[in-house]
Coordinates of C-alpha atoms in Angstrom, one line a residue:
X1431 CA 22.7 -5.5 -73.9
X1432 CA 21.1 -2.5 -75.3
X1433 CA 17.7 -3.4 -73.8
X1434 CA 19.4 -3.5 -70.3
X1435 CA 21.0 -0.2 -71.0
X1436 CA 17.6 1.2 -72.1
X1437 CA 15.8 -0.2 -69.0
X1438 CA 18.5 1.2 -66.8
X1439 CA 18.2 4.7 -68.2
X1440 CA 14.4 4.6 -67.9
X1441 CA 14.7 3.5 -64.3
X1442 CA 17.1 6.3 -63.7
X1443 CA 14.9 9.0 -65.3
X1444 CA 11.9 7.7 -63.3
X1445 CA 13.9 7.9 -60.1
X1446 CA 14.9 11.4 -61.0
X1447 CA 11.3 12.5 -61.6
X1448 CA 10.3 11.1 -58.1
X1449 CA 13.0 13.1 -56.5
X1450 CA 11.9 16.2 -58.4
X1451 CA 8.3 15.8 -57.6
X1452 CA 8.6 15.0 -53.8
X1453 CA 6.4 17.3 -51.6
X1454 CA 7.8 20.3 -49.8
X1455 CA 6.4 21.7 -46.7
X1456 CA 7.7 25.2 -47.1
X1457 CA 9.1 26.9 -50.4
X1458 CA 12.5 25.8 -51.5
X1459 CA 14.7 28.4 -52.9
X1460 CA 17.7 27.4 -55.0
X1461 CA 20.5 29.6 -55.8
X1462 CA 22.5 29.5 -59.1
X1463 CA 25.9 31.0 -59.2
X1464 CA 29.2 30.7 -61.1
X1465 CA 32.8 31.7 -60.6
X1466 CA 32.9 34.0 -63.5
X1467 CA 30.6 35.3 -66.3
X1468 CA 29.9 33.0 -69.3
X1469 CA 30.1 29.9 -67.3
X1470 CA 26.6 29.0 -68.2
X1471 CA 24.6 29.9 -64.9
X1472 CA 21.8 31.6 -66.6
X1473 CA 21.4 28.6 -68.9
X1474 CA 21.5 26.1 -66.0
X1475 CA 19.1 28.4 -64.0
X1476 CA 16.7 28.2 -67.0
X1477 CA 17.0 24.5 -67.5
X1478 CA 16.3 23.9 -63.8
X1479 CA 13.2 26.3 -63.9
X1480 CA 11.9 24.5 -66.9
X1481 CA 12.5 21.0 -65.5
X1482 CA 10.8 21.7 -62.3
X1483 CA 7.8 23.5 -64.0
X1484 CA 7.5 20.3 -66.1
X1485 CA 7.6 17.8 -63.5
X1486 CA 5.9 19.7 -60.4
X1487 CA 2.3 20.6 -60.1
X1488 CA 2.8 23.3 -57.6
X1489 CA 4.0 26.8 -58.5
X1490 CA 7.5 27.4 -59.8
X1491 CA 9.3 30.6 -59.8
X1492 CA 12.5 31.8 -61.6
X1493 CA 14.2 35.1 -60.2
X1494 CA 16.8 37.0 -62.0
X1495 CA 19.1 38.4 -59.4
X1496 CA 21.8 39.3 -61.8
X1497 CA 20.1 42.3 -63.7
X1498 CA 23.4 43.7 -64.9
X1499 CA 24.9 40.5 -66.6
X1500 CA 22.3 37.8 -66.3
X1501 CA 20.4 36.5 -69.4
X1502 CA 17.6 34.5 -67.5
X1503 CA 14.6 36.3 -69.2
X1504 CA 16.1 35.9 -72.6
X1505 CA 16.8 32.2 -72.0
X1506 CA 13.1 31.7 -70.7
X1507 CA 11.8 33.3 -73.9
X1508 CA 10.6 36.7 -72.3
X1509 CA 9.8 39.2 -75.1
X1510 CA 9.0 42.0 -72.7
X1511 CA 9.7 43.0 -69.1
X1512 CA 6.7 44.9 -67.4
X1513 CA 8.0 44.7 -63.7
X1514 CA 11.2 44.0 -61.9
X1515 CA 12.2 42.9 -58.4
X1516 CA 12.5 46.4 -57.4
X1517 CA 9.0 47.3 -58.5
X1518 CA 7.6 44.2 -56.7
X1519 CA 9.3 45.0 -53.5
X1520 CA 7.5 48.2 -53.1
X1521 CA 4.1 46.7 -53.4
X1522 CA 4.1 43.1 -52.1
X1523 CA 2.0 42.6 -49.1
X1524 CA 1.2 39.6 -47.0
X1525 CA -2.5 39.8 -47.7
X1526 CA -1.9 39.4 -51.4
X1527 CA -3.0 36.1 -53.1
X1528 CA -0.9 34.3 -55.6
X1529 CA -3.3 35.3 -58.3
X1530 CA -2.5 39.0 -57.4
X1531 CA 1.2 38.4 -57.6
X1532 CA 1.2 36.7 -60.9
X1533 CA 0.1 40.0 -62.6
X1534 CA 3.5 41.2 -61.9
X1535 CA 5.2 38.1 -63.3
X1536 CA 6.0 36.7 -66.7
X1537 CA 4.9 33.2 -67.6
X1538 CA 7.3 30.8 -69.2
X1539 CA 6.9 27.5 -70.9
X1540 CA 5.4 24.7 -68.7
X1541 CA 3.5 26.8 -66.4
X1542 CA 6.2 28.6 -64.5
X1543 CA 6.6 32.2 -63.6
X1544 CA 9.5 34.6 -64.2
X1545 CA 10.6 37.8 -62.1
X1546 CA 13.2 40.0 -64.1
X1547 CA 15.8 41.8 -62.3
X1548 CA 15.5 45.0 -64.3
X1549 CA 13.5 46.5 -67.2
X1550 CA 16.5 46.1 -69.7
X1551 CA 18.5 48.9 -68.2
X1552 CA 22.2 48.4 -68.7
X1553 CA 24.4 48.3 -65.6
X1554 CA 21.5 47.9 -63.3
X1555 CA 22.2 46.5 -59.9
X1556 CA 19.8 44.7 -57.5
X1557 CA 20.5 46.0 -54.0
X1558 CA 20.6 43.6 -51.1
X1559 CA 17.5 44.9 -49.3
X1560 CA 15.3 44.6 -52.2
X1561 CA 16.5 41.1 -52.7
X1562 CA 15.7 40.0 -49.1
X1563 CA 12.3 41.6 -49.2
X1564 CA 11.3 39.9 -52.5
X1565 CA 12.8 36.5 -51.5
X1566 CA 11.2 36.6 -48.1
X1567 CA 7.8 37.6 -49.4
X1568 CA 7.7 35.1 -52.2
X1569 CA 8.6 32.1 -50.3
X1570 CA 5.3 31.1 -49.1
X1571 CA 3.7 31.5 -52.7
X1572 CA 6.1 29.2 -54.5
X1573 CA 7.1 25.6 -53.7
X1574 CA 10.2 26.0 -55.9
X1575 CA 12.1 29.1 -56.6
X1576 CA 15.2 29.1 -58.9
X1577 CA 17.5 32.2 -58.5
X1578 CA 20.0 33.2 -61.1
X1579 CA 22.4 35.0 -58.8
X1580 CA 25.5 37.3 -59.6
X1581 CA 28.8 35.6 -59.9
X1582 CA 30.7 35.0 -56.6
X1583 CA 31.5 36.7 -54.4
X1584 CA 29.1 39.5 -55.2
X1585 CA 27.1 40.6 -52.3
X1586 CA 23.7 39.1 -53.4
X1587 CA 25.3 35.8 -54.3
X1588 CA 26.9 35.5 -50.8
X1589 CA 23.6 36.4 -49.3
X1590 CA 21.8 33.8 -51.5
X1591 CA 24.4 31.2 -50.4
X1592 CA 23.2 31.4 -46.7
X1593 CA 19.5 32.0 -47.1
X1594 CA 18.5 29.5 -49.7
X1595 CA 18.1 25.7 -49.0
X1596 CA 20.4 24.4 -52.0
X1597 CA 23.3 25.9 -53.9
X1598 CA 24.2 25.3 -57.6
X1599 CA 27.8 26.3 -58.7
X1600 CA 28.3 26.3 -62.4
X1601 CA 31.9 25.5 -63.7
X1602 CA 33.2 25.4 -67.1
X1603 CA 34.2 21.8 -67.9
X1604 CA 37.9 22.9 -68.4
X1605 CA 41.2 22.5 -66.3
X1606 CA 41.0 26.1 -65.4
X1607 CA 37.3 26.0 -64.4
X1608 CA 37.8 23.0 -62.3
X1609 CA 40.7 24.6 -60.4
X1610 CA 38.9 27.9 -59.7
X1611 CA 35.8 26.1 -58.6
X1612 CA 37.8 24.1 -56.1
X1613 CA 39.1 27.4 -54.7
X1614 CA 35.5 28.8 -54.4
X1615 CA 34.3 25.6 -52.7
X1616 CA 37.1 26.0 -50.2
X1617 CA 36.0 29.6 -49.7
X1618 CA 32.6 28.4 -49.2
X1619 CA 33.4 25.8 -46.6
X1620 CA 35.1 28.7 -44.6
X1621 CA 31.8 30.7 -44.8
X1622 CA 29.7 28.1 -43.2
X1623 CA 30.6 24.3 -43.1
X1624 CA 27.0 23.4 -43.8
X1625 CA 27.2 24.7 -47.4
X1626 CA 28.9 22.2 -49.3
X1627 CA 26.6 19.3 -48.4
X1628 CA 23.8 21.3 -49.9
X1629 CA 25.9 22.5 -52.9
X1630 CA 25.7 20.7 -56.5
X1631 CA 28.5 21.5 -58.9
X1632 CA 27.5 21.4 -62.5
X1633 CA 30.4 20.8 -65.0
X1634 CA 29.1 22.7 -68.0
X1635 CA 30.4 21.5 -71.4
X1636 CA 30.4 24.6 -73.7
X1637 CA 32.1 22.9 -76.6
X1638 CA 32.0 19.2 -78.1
X1639 CA 35.5 18.6 -76.9
X1640 CA 35.5 18.8 -73.1
X1641 CA 39.2 18.1 -72.7
X1642 CA 39.1 17.1 -68.9
X1643 CA 38.7 13.8 -67.1
X1644 CA 35.2 14.2 -65.7
X1645 CA 35.7 11.5 -63.0
X1646 CA 38.8 12.9 -61.7
X1647 CA 37.3 16.4 -61.6
X1648 CA 34.2 15.0 -59.7
X1649 CA 36.6 13.3 -57.1
X1650 CA 38.4 16.5 -56.4
X1651 CA 35.4 18.9 -56.3
X1652 CA 33.1 16.5 -54.4
X1653 CA 35.6 15.7 -51.7
X1654 CA 33.9 17.7 -49.3
X1655 CA 30.4 16.7 -49.7
X1656 CA 29.2 18.6 -52.8
X1657 CA 27.6 16.6 -55.6
X1658 CA 29.2 17.0 -59.1
X1659 CA 27.2 16.5 -62.1
X1660 CA 28.0 17.1 -65.8
X1661 CA 25.9 19.1 -68.3
X1662 CA 26.9 17.7 -71.7
X1663 CA 27.5 19.9 -74.8
X1664 CA 24.2 20.7 -76.5
X1665 CA 24.1 22.5 -79.8
X1666 CA 20.7 24.1 -78.8
X1667 CA 22.0 25.5 -75.6
X1668 CA 25.2 26.7 -77.4
X1669 CA 23.0 28.7 -79.8
X1670 CA 22.3 31.1 -76.8
X1671 CA 18.7 31.8 -77.6
X1672 CA 15.5 30.9 -75.7
X1673 CA 15.7 27.2 -74.3
X1674 CA 13.2 25.0 -76.0
X1675 CA 13.2 21.6 -74.3
X1676 CA 11.9 20.0 -77.4
X1677 CA 15.1 20.9 -79.3
X1678 CA 17.5 19.7 -76.4
X1679 CA 19.3 16.3 -77.0
X1680 CA 18.1 13.3 -75.1
X1681 CA 21.4 13.2 -73.0
X1682 CA 21.0 17.1 -72.2
X1683 CA 17.3 16.4 -70.9
X1684 CA 18.4 13.4 -68.9
X1685 CA 21.2 15.4 -67.4
X1686 CA 19.0 18.3 -66.5
X1687 CA 16.5 15.8 -64.7
X1688 CA 19.4 14.4 -62.7
X1689 CA 20.7 17.8 -61.8
X1690 CA 17.2 19.0 -60.8
X1691 CA 16.6 15.9 -58.8
X1692 CA 19.9 16.2 -56.9
X1693 CA 19.3 19.9 -56.0
X1694 CA 15.9 19.3 -54.9
X1695 CA 16.9 16.2 -52.7
X1696 CA 19.5 18.4 -51.1
X1697 CA 17.2 21.3 -50.5
X1698 CA 14.7 19.0 -48.6
X1699 CA 16.9 16.6 -46.8
X1700 CA 17.2 17.0 -43.1
X1701 CA 20.5 15.4 -43.2
X1702 CA 23.0 17.6 -45.1
X1703 CA 24.6 15.7 -47.9
X1704 CA 22.2 12.6 -47.5
X1705 CA 22.3 10.6 -50.8
X1706 CA 19.4 9.8 -52.9
X1707 CA 19.1 7.2 -55.5
X1708 CA 18.3 9.8 -58.2
X1709 CA 21.8 10.3 -59.0
X1710 CA 23.5 7.1 -57.5
X1711 CA 26.6 8.9 -56.3
X1712 CA 28.5 12.0 -56.8
X1713 CA 28.9 11.7 -60.4
X1714 CA 26.4 10.6 -62.9
X1715 CA 27.7 10.7 -66.5

């Protein structure tokens, strides 16, 4: 029984790795947002960036598009901020090589790159024109870009919803979080009917006692085509510091791989909402 379970887990992780590593013909940009601050979107964005950087051999970029409240640089272990999106928008040029660009970025573990949204100024906002210039310019250099957006329905987050190839909506794994997330999904379906089939809802467990029926939550939130995947409670993530994958629990690493695989599959699929064996359904506990 245990051998069979271990073999099944190994097979699932292998399928997830294949989905994460699948080739992309043009850069795939993945927006991560939430219904409110504190839901864990920067944590999920960092996990995705670290997972893609680990599994993929092509360039991976993490962009902080929530400079006022986001903690992506902190979660990716940045100790200094040299340049921001605003700075890069003023100098980026089509003739630049990727080696020219990386001088304005910060490296993070696994070989990925980070573009902060500010230089640590309190209350900094990222204007929509700067966001568009930077994201349009960087797409041809990076196969995978993870964007830590503002909470919905802020302007940059709304723009990211319709200009990226896949969307991640982080929800607290609570009754209130699920109800609010359901309302946001209904709002998203009104913005564009094609958004939900390219959306992945992450049920983030911020405490050891979730208190919700995850399967029922998945049935409700995934009814219109979104995938719903849980992120289990992890003591290391709950600590709030830089994310170190070697300190994550095994269940957390497996969940991160499944989420990354599902997001990538939905970003590259020509058929919105097409299923992939990496997750095996709307919910993978």
